């Protein structure tokens, strides 16, 4: 059985190796990337004010008791169009009715404004189900399924 002095010497010899390994690992760790929420906030800061106010209201709709179990999240796609991502428990054939309900709320809040919202089914990345539009002149709501 090694004496306590030999154990201490062995530990003292291993300590620099352990410290070197730990310091290498710390320097090789990549810088943290911005969270999805931070990216969303950065993106919102550069879009038109009208889209910002529609997006803000769309998020309020998402948080209402009636629609919170339906809408997973909202987004702004690469073409600066608003989008609604539905939870996977909402079947694709139910999404047109749900998006019409959302657009009805948007039309009440923003009368005489043309608004377009892309409806997405749950997947990674989200797949478009269709596009809902409010005609600013007539207030008519339409939904066009994706091909």
N, CA, C and O of each residue as an XYZ file, in Angstrom:
588
protein
N       0.842     -1.172      0.000
C       0.000      0.000      0.000
C       0.896      1.246      0.000
O       1.796      1.341      0.834
N       0.670      2.223     -0.930
C       1.527      3.400     -0.991
C       1.342      4.262      0.256
O       0.262      4.331      0.842
N       2.397      4.888      0.621
C       2.344      5.767      1.782
C       1.640      7.060      1.406
O       1.514      7.379      0.223
N       1.174      7.812      2.414
C       0.492      9.075      2.119
C       1.383     10.048      1.365
O       0.881     10.848      0.575
N       2.705     10.004      1.590
C       3.612     10.916      0.887
C       3.665     10.603     -0.606
O       3.732     11.514     -1.431
N       3.635      9.322     -0.952
C       3.681      8.925     -2.364
C       2.377      9.329     -3.056
O       2.396      9.800     -4.193
N       1.265      9.148     -2.380
C      -0.025      9.582     -2.943
C      -0.034     11.089     -3.188
O      -0.513     11.561     -4.220
N       0.500     11.830     -2.230
C       0.554     13.273     -2.349
C       1.436     13.705     -3.509
O       1.092     14.635     -4.239
N       2.572     13.038     -3.685
C       3.474     13.347     -4.806
C       2.819     13.013     -6.145
O       2.951     13.767     -7.109
N       2.116     11.887     -6.204
C       1.432     11.500     -7.443
C       0.338     12.514     -7.787
O       0.168     12.888     -8.947
N      -0.394     12.948     -6.774
C      -1.440     13.949     -6.987
C      -0.840     15.272     -7.440
O      -1.377     15.942     -8.322
N       0.296     15.646     -6.818
C       0.968     16.889     -7.207
C       1.468     16.804     -8.639
O       1.490     17.816     -9.339
N       1.863     15.640     -9.085
C       2.352     15.473    -10.461
C       1.194     15.530    -11.458
O       1.372     16.022    -12.572
N       0.025     15.042    -11.085
C      -1.137     15.025    -11.979
C      -1.864     16.367    -12.028
O      -2.532     16.662    -13.019
N      -1.751     17.170    -11.000
C      -2.480     18.430    -10.924
C      -2.197     19.351    -12.106
O      -3.151     19.880    -12.676
N      -0.936     19.579    -12.515
C      -0.706     20.444    -13.692
C      -1.351     19.898    -14.970
O      -1.835     20.665    -15.801
N      -1.354     18.580    -15.119
C      -1.978     17.989    -16.304
C      -3.489     18.242    -16.303
O      -4.068     18.565    -17.340
N      -4.115     18.095    -15.151
C      -5.553     18.341    -15.051
C      -5.883     19.804    -15.324
O      -6.846     20.107    -16.029
N      -5.090     20.701    -14.769
C      -5.331     22.123    -14.986
C      -5.155     22.505    -16.454
O      -5.914     23.317    -16.983
N      -4.160     21.922    -17.104
C      -3.929     22.193    -18.532
C      -5.105     21.692    -19.360
O      -5.565     22.386    -20.267
N      -5.589     20.507    -19.059
C      -6.728     19.952    -19.804
C      -7.967     20.817    -19.626
O      -8.707     21.053    -20.581
N      -8.195     21.289    -18.409
C      -9.365     22.138    -18.158
C      -9.255     23.469    -18.871
O     -10.246     23.970    -19.402
N      -8.074     24.046    -18.892
C      -7.922     25.345    -19.547
C      -8.051     25.223    -21.058
O      -8.593     26.125    -21.697
N      -7.569     24.137    -21.645
C      -7.732     23.933    -23.089
C      -9.197     23.810    -23.455
O      -9.655     24.394    -24.438
N      -9.919     23.055    -22.667
C     -11.341     22.853    -22.936
C     -12.090     24.182    -22.875
O     -12.973     24.437    -23.695
N     -11.744     25.017    -21.919
C     -12.434     26.299    -21.778
C     -12.150     27.213    -22.963
O     -13.043     27.945    -23.390
N     -10.938     27.196    -23.507
C     -10.622     28.074    -24.630
C     -11.209     27.569    -25.939
O     -11.389     28.354    -26.870
N     -11.513     26.276    -26.033
C     -12.052     25.721    -27.265
C     -13.573     25.795    -27.328
O     -14.157     25.482    -28.366
N     -14.216     26.193    -26.262
C     -15.669     26.292    -26.236
C     -16.111     27.460    -27.109
O     -15.635     28.580    -26.919
N     -17.003     27.225    -28.055
C     -17.447     28.317    -28.932
C     -18.251     29.363    -28.162
O     -18.856     29.077    -27.129
N     -18.236     30.550    -28.686
C     -19.010     31.633    -28.081
C     -20.496     31.303    -28.183
O     -20.933     30.710    -29.168
N     -21.270     31.683    -27.175
C     -22.705     31.381    -27.234
C     -23.372     32.107    -28.396
O     -23.008     33.234    -28.733
N     -24.341     31.451    -28.994
C     -25.083     32.059    -30.095
C     -26.337     32.716    -29.540
O     -26.839     32.319    -28.488
N     -26.838     33.711    -30.240
C     -28.051     34.373    -29.750
C     -29.230     33.403    -29.715
O     -29.361     32.535    -30.578
N     -30.066     33.560    -28.724
C     -31.243     32.698    -28.611
C     -32.243     33.050    -29.708
O     -32.137     34.095    -30.351
N     -33.191     32.184    -29.907
C     -34.233     32.438    -30.910
C     -35.001     33.710    -30.563
O     -35.399     34.468    -31.447
N     -35.202     33.932    -29.274
C     -35.927     35.130    -28.849
C     -35.119     36.390    -29.168
O     -35.684     37.397    -29.594
N     -33.796     36.336    -28.962
C     -32.952     37.486    -29.290
C     -32.949     37.741    -30.793
O     -33.028     38.888    -31.234
N     -32.856     36.670    -31.575
C     -32.887     36.813    -33.031
C     -34.213     37.425    -33.483
O     -34.248     38.281    -34.367
N     -35.292     36.974    -32.865
C     -36.614     37.497    -33.204
C     -36.692     38.985    -32.898
O     -37.224     39.760    -33.694
N     -36.165     39.383    -31.750
C     -36.195     40.797    -31.373
C     -35.344     41.632    -32.327
O     -35.733     42.740    -32.698
N     -34.187     41.109    -32.726
C     -33.330     41.827    -33.679
C     -34.033     41.972    -35.021
O     -33.977     43.030    -35.649
N     -34.684     40.923    -35.450
C     -35.389     40.941    -36.731
C     -36.554     41.931    -36.692
O     -36.787     42.661    -37.655
N     -37.283     41.951    -35.574
C     -38.433     42.847    -35.443
C     -38.007     44.306    -35.493
O     -38.769     45.168    -35.931
N     -36.800     44.575    -35.047
C     -36.323     45.960    -35.009
C     -36.087     46.532    -36.402
O     -36.045     47.752    -36.560
N     -35.933     45.687    -37.407
C     -35.629     46.185    -38.747
C     -36.789     46.072    -39.734
O     -36.632     46.431    -40.901
N     -37.935     45.588    -39.297
C     -39.080     45.486    -40.210
C     -39.929     46.749    -40.124
O     -39.793     47.549    -39.198
N     -40.786     46.905    -41.085
C     -41.653     48.081    -41.161
C     -42.532     48.183    -39.912
O     -42.944     47.164    -39.359
N     -42.817     49.399    -39.471
C     -43.663     49.584    -38.276
C     -45.034     48.913    -38.389
O     -45.560     48.413    -37.395
N     -45.614     48.898    -39.587
C     -46.928     48.263    -39.738
C     -46.833     46.755    -39.471
O     -47.734     46.174    -38.865
N     -45.753     46.129    -39.918
C     -45.578     44.694    -39.668
C     -45.318     44.470    -38.181
O     -45.801     43.495    -37.605
N     -44.559     45.366    -37.562
C     -44.294     45.241    -36.128
C     -45.586     45.271    -35.323
O     -45.777     44.461    -34.416
N     -46.482     46.216    -35.660
C     -47.724     46.305    -34.878
C     -48.619     45.094    -35.138
O     -49.310     44.636    -34.228
N     -48.617     44.571    -36.365
C     -49.408     43.367    -36.656
C     -48.824     42.163    -35.912
O     -49.567     41.345    -35.369
N     -47.503     42.060    -35.890
C     -46.823     40.948    -35.221
C     -47.087     40.997    -33.709
O     -47.334     39.971    -33.076
N     -47.031     42.200    -33.150
C     -47.307     42.362    -31.724
C     -48.727     41.914    -31.400
O     -48.956     41.208    -30.418
N     -49.670     42.327    -32.225
C     -51.055     41.932    -31.987
C     -51.250     40.424    -32.196
O     -51.993     39.779    -31.456
N     -50.590     39.886    -33.186
C     -50.667     38.451    -33.439
C     -50.166     37.672    -32.217
O     -50.723     36.630    -31.870
N     -49.133     38.174    -31.579
C     -48.644     37.527    -30.362
C     -49.645     37.650    -29.216
O     -49.772     36.736    -28.401
N     -50.355     38.775    -29.150
C     -51.404     38.913    -28.133
C     -52.519     37.899    -28.375
O     -53.031     37.290    -27.435
N     -52.886     37.726    -29.632
C     -53.906     36.726    -29.964
C     -53.426     35.337    -29.536
O     -54.189     34.552    -28.972
N     -52.161     35.048    -29.810
C     -51.590     33.740    -29.451
C     -51.698     33.475    -27.955
O     -51.863     32.332    -27.530
N     -51.604     34.521    -27.172
C     -51.605     34.366    -25.719
C     -53.003     34.325    -25.106
O     -53.140     34.089    -23.906
N     -54.044     34.550    -25.913
C     -55.395     34.497    -25.362
C     -55.752     33.065    -24.999
O     -55.225     32.110    -25.568
N     -56.647     32.940    -24.051
C     -57.051     31.609    -23.589
C     -57.597     30.741    -24.711
O     -57.332     29.540    -24.766
N     -58.357     31.355    -25.598
C     -59.010     30.594    -26.658
C     -58.017     30.017    -27.669
O     -58.206     28.904    -28.158
N     -56.953     30.778    -27.984
C     -56.029     30.325    -29.031
C     -54.683     29.836    -28.505
O     -53.886     29.316    -29.287
N     -54.400     29.980    -27.219
C     -53.096     29.548    -26.715
C     -52.827     28.055    -26.915
O     -51.673     27.681    -27.120
N     -53.851     27.178    -26.865
C     -53.534     25.771    -27.127
C     -53.411     25.432    -28.620
O     -53.156     24.280    -28.970
N     -53.588     26.413    -29.490
C     -53.594     26.175    -30.929
C     -52.304     26.679    -31.588
O     -51.712     25.985    -32.415
N     -51.879     27.877    -31.220
C     -50.723     28.522    -31.852
C     -49.461     28.245    -31.046
O     -49.366     28.616    -29.876
N     -48.501     27.593    -31.677
C     -47.230     27.311    -31.014
C     -46.365     28.566    -30.932
O     -45.778     28.860    -29.891
N     -46.295     29.299    -32.037
C     -45.495     30.530    -32.062
C     -45.830     31.332    -33.298
O     -46.495     30.855    -34.217
N     -45.352     32.566    -33.296
C     -45.480     33.417    -34.478
C     -44.078     33.645    -35.014
O     -43.093     33.448    -34.302
N     -43.993     34.057    -36.262
C     -42.682     34.289    -36.855
C     -42.779     35.315    -37.965
O     -43.865     35.713    -38.386
N     -41.633     35.724    -38.418
C     -41.499     36.583    -39.584
C     -40.593     35.820    -40.534
O     -39.426     35.579    -40.222
N     -41.124     35.436    -41.700
C     -40.331     34.608    -42.608
C     -39.308     35.443    -43.381
O     -39.215     36.657    -43.199
N     -38.557     34.782    -44.231
C     -37.476     35.443    -44.981
C     -37.978     36.515    -45.946
O     -37.198     37.353    -46.399
N     -39.275     36.494    -46.263
C     -39.850     37.529    -47.147
C     -40.606     38.588    -46.338
O     -41.438     39.318    -46.875
N     -40.302     38.657    -45.041
C     -40.928     39.611    -44.119
C     -42.443     39.469    -44.066
O     -43.163     40.459    -43.930
N     -42.923     38.235    -44.175
C     -44.348     37.950    -44.017
C     -44.568     37.373    -42.626
O     -43.777     36.568    -42.134
N     -45.655     37.802    -42.007
C     -46.015     37.237    -40.715
C     -46.394     35.775    -40.885
O     -46.911     35.369    -41.926
N     -46.131     34.995    -39.853
C     -46.497     33.588    -39.895
C     -46.990     33.106    -38.551
O     -46.613     33.637    -37.506
N     -47.833     32.098    -38.589
C     -48.349     31.444    -37.395
C     -48.026     29.961    -37.522
O     -48.403     29.315    -38.499
N     -47.326     29.430    -36.528
C     -47.010     28.002    -36.499
C     -47.982     27.347    -35.523
O     -48.066     27.726    -34.354
N     -48.707     26.364    -36.026
C     -49.692     25.667    -35.211
C     -49.061     24.449    -34.548
O     -48.123     23.854    -35.078
N     -49.585     24.092    -33.394
C     -49.117     22.884    -32.705
C     -49.421     21.657    -33.546
O     -50.346     21.660    -34.358
N     -48.640     20.617    -33.346
C     -48.806     19.385    -34.124
C     -50.134     18.695    -33.851
O     -50.608     17.925    -34.687
N     -50.745     18.955    -32.696
C     -52.039     18.320    -32.402
C     -53.179     18.897    -33.253
O     -54.278     18.344    -33.281
N     -52.905     20.017    -33.947
C     -53.895     20.612    -34.843
C     -53.663     20.023    -36.233
O     -52.627     20.276    -36.848
N     -54.598     19.258    -36.721
C     -54.421     18.626    -38.030
C     -54.460     19.686    -39.135
O     -55.107     20.724    -38.998
N     -53.765     19.405    -40.211
C     -53.664     20.358    -41.322
C     -55.031     20.770    -41.867
O     -55.197     21.902    -42.324
N     -56.008     19.868    -41.825
C     -57.331     20.218    -42.358
C     -58.108     21.166    -41.433
O     -59.100     21.754    -41.862
N     -57.678     21.323    -40.181
C     -58.324     22.252    -39.239
C     -57.676     23.639    -39.268
O     -58.252     24.606    -38.770
N     -56.498     23.733    -39.841
C     -55.761     25.000    -39.843
C     -56.491     26.118    -40.592
O     -56.502     27.242    -40.091
N     -57.102     25.884    -41.758
C     -57.816     26.985    -42.424
C     -58.870     27.650    -41.532
O     -58.990     28.875    -41.537
N     -59.625     26.872    -40.777
C     -60.621     27.456    -39.876
C     -59.954     28.258    -38.760
O     -60.421     29.334    -38.386
N     -58.871     27.725    -38.244
C     -58.157     28.416    -37.164
C     -57.553     29.733    -37.653
O     -57.633     30.745    -36.956
N     -56.950     29.730    -38.843
C     -56.323     30.950    -39.352
C     -57.392     31.984    -39.708
O     -57.156     33.184    -39.561
N     -58.559     31.541    -40.172
C     -59.652     32.488    -40.436
C     -60.102     33.172    -39.146
O     -60.399     34.367    -39.142
N     -60.151     32.416    -38.062
C     -60.512     32.986    -36.765
C     -59.476     34.041    -36.351
O     -59.837     35.108    -35.855
N     -58.217     33.744    -36.551
C     -57.149     34.695    -36.231
C     -57.268     35.941    -37.103
O     -57.143     37.062    -36.610
N     -57.507     35.746    -38.383
C     -57.603     36.873    -39.305
C     -58.834     37.735    -39.003
O     -58.805     38.949    -39.209
N     -59.897     37.124    -38.525
C     -61.085     37.885    -38.139
C     -60.732     38.840    -37.000
O     -61.146     39.999    -37.007
N     -59.973     38.356    -36.031
C     -59.519     39.209    -34.926
C     -58.612     40.330    -35.443
O     -58.716     41.473    -34.997
N     -57.730     40.001    -36.378
C     -56.824     41.011    -36.949
C     -57.629     42.076    -37.700
O     -57.318     43.264    -37.612
N     -58.662     41.654    -38.438
C     -59.477     42.595    -39.206
C     -60.235     43.547    -38.292
O     -60.423     44.717    -38.627
N     -60.668     43.048    -37.139
C     -61.356     43.925    -36.180
C     -60.398     44.969    -35.622
O     -60.759     46.137    -35.470
N     -59.193     44.547    -35.322
C     -58.214     45.449    -34.713
C     -57.661     46.453    -35.731
O     -57.389     47.604    -35.390
N     -57.496     46.008    -36.985
C     -56.899     46.852    -38.022
C     -57.832     46.976    -39.227
O     -57.528     46.450    -40.298
N     -58.959     47.661    -39.067
C     -59.889     47.797    -40.198
C     -59.236     48.574    -41.337
O     -58.425     49.472    -41.112
N     -59.598     48.216    -42.539
C     -59.106     48.878    -43.760
C     -57.606     48.663    -44.015
O     -57.001     49.390    -44.802
N     -57.004     47.657    -43.344
C     -55.593     47.368    -43.588
C     -55.463     46.009    -44.268
O     -56.128     45.045    -43.888
N     -54.608     45.948    -45.265
C     -54.308     44.681    -45.923
C     -53.284     43.940    -45.070
O     -52.232     44.482    -44.731
N     -53.603     42.706    -44.732
C     -52.722     41.906    -43.879
C     -52.583     40.521    -44.495
O     -53.559     39.930    -44.956
N     -51.361     40.016    -44.495
C     -51.083     38.664    -44.975
C     -50.409     37.885    -43.851
O     -49.481     38.383    -43.214
N     -50.879     36.663    -43.611
C     -50.295     35.786    -42.609
C     -50.157     34.397    -43.222
O     -51.117     33.850    -43.764
N     -48.957     33.832    -43.131
C     -48.711     32.482    -43.620
C     -48.998     31.506    -42.481
O     -48.516     31.690    -41.364
N     -49.779     30.476    -42.765
C     -50.086     29.437    -41.783
C     -49.105     28.281    -41.967
O     -48.912     27.782    -43.076
N     -48.491     27.869    -40.861
C     -47.504     26.786    -40.897
C     -47.954     25.632    -40.021
O     -48.486     25.830    -38.929
N     -47.732     24.426    -40.517
C     -47.937     23.242    -39.703
C     -46.689     22.988    -38.885
O     -45.611     23.491    -39.200
N     -46.843     22.207    -37.837
C     -45.710     21.925    -36.956
C     -44.758     20.941    -37.620
O     -45.146     19.824    -37.962
N     -43.540     21.353    -37.797
C     -42.449     20.511    -38.261
C     -41.188     21.338    -38.099
O     -41.259     22.524    -37.779
N     -40.045     20.728    -38.316
C     -38.789     21.469    -38.250
C     -38.075     21.290    -39.572
O     -37.637     20.181    -39.879
N     -37.943     22.333    -40.361
C     -38.548     23.651    -40.208
C     -40.049     23.576    -40.491
O     -40.521     22.620    -41.108
N     -40.800     24.590    -40.037
C     -42.252     24.573    -40.257
C     -42.597     24.531    -41.744
O     -41.947     25.194    -42.553
N     -43.619     23.751    -42.106
C     -44.026     23.682    -43.514
C     -45.279     24.534    -43.719
O     -46.222     24.452    -42.932
N     -45.291     25.359    -44.786
C     -46.452     26.220    -45.024
C     -47.679     25.406    -45.439
O     -47.599     24.512    -46.282
N     -48.807     25.739    -44.828
C     -50.093     25.106    -45.143
C     -50.860     25.982    -46.126
O     -51.572     25.486    -46.999
N     -50.698     27.304    -45.966
C     -51.394     28.231    -46.840
C     -51.176     29.667    -46.416
O     -50.484     29.954    -45.440
N     -51.790     30.566    -47.180
C     -51.659     32.002    -46.917
C     -53.043     32.593    -46.713
O     -53.942     32.413    -47.534
N     -53.194     33.305    -45.596
C     -54.444     34.003    -45.298
C     -54.229     35.486    -45.559
O     -53.177     36.041    -45.243
N     -55.239     36.115    -46.137
C     -55.132     37.541    -46.446
C     -56.412     38.268    -46.092
O     -57.515     37.729    -46.179
N     -56.220     39.522    -45.685
C     -57.349     40.425    -45.480
C     -57.232     41.491    -46.556
O     -56.196     42.144    -46.679
N     -58.283     41.667    -47.328
C     -58.320     42.725    -48.337
C     -58.599     44.033    -47.596
O     -59.636     44.174    -46.948
N     -57.677     44.984    -47.693
C     -57.820     46.251    -46.982
C     -59.030     47.061    -47.404
O     -59.618     47.764    -46.582
N     -59.412     46.978    -48.663
C     -60.544     47.771    -49.163
C     -61.888     47.184    -48.732
O     -62.792     47.918    -48.333
N     -62.015     45.864    -48.816
C     -63.310     45.230    -48.534
C     -63.388     44.565    -47.158
O     -64.481     44.330    -46.644
N     -62.229     44.260    -46.560
C     -62.216     43.548    -45.293
C     -62.432     42.051    -45.452
O     -62.525     41.320    -44.466
N     -62.512     41.597    -46.706
C     -62.749     40.179    -46.977
C     -61.508     39.357    -46.627
O     -60.375     39.750    -46.909
N     -61.762     38.203    -46.003
C     -60.695     37.303    -45.596
C     -60.665     36.107    -46.554
O     -61.694     35.496    -46.840
N     -59.482     35.795    -47.031
C     -59.338     34.626    -47.921
C     -58.198     33.742    -47.408
O     -57.290     34.197    -46.714
N     -58.282     32.472    -47.776
C     -57.220     31.505    -47.438
C     -56.914     30.704    -48.682
O     -57.803     30.100    -49.282
N     -55.644     30.702    -49.067
C     -55.189     29.935    -50.228
C     -54.243     28.839    -49.752
O     -53.164     29.129    -49.236
N     -54.649     27.564    -49.926
C     -53.769     26.470    -49.500
C     -52.473     26.431    -50.304
O     -52.458     26.803    -51.477
N     -51.394     25.985    -49.682
C     -50.126     25.814    -50.388
C     -50.220     24.605    -51.300
O     -50.986     23.674    -51.056
N     -49.436     24.643    -52.339
C     -49.456     23.530    -53.291
C     -48.457     22.489    -52.899
O     -48.326     21.472    -53.580
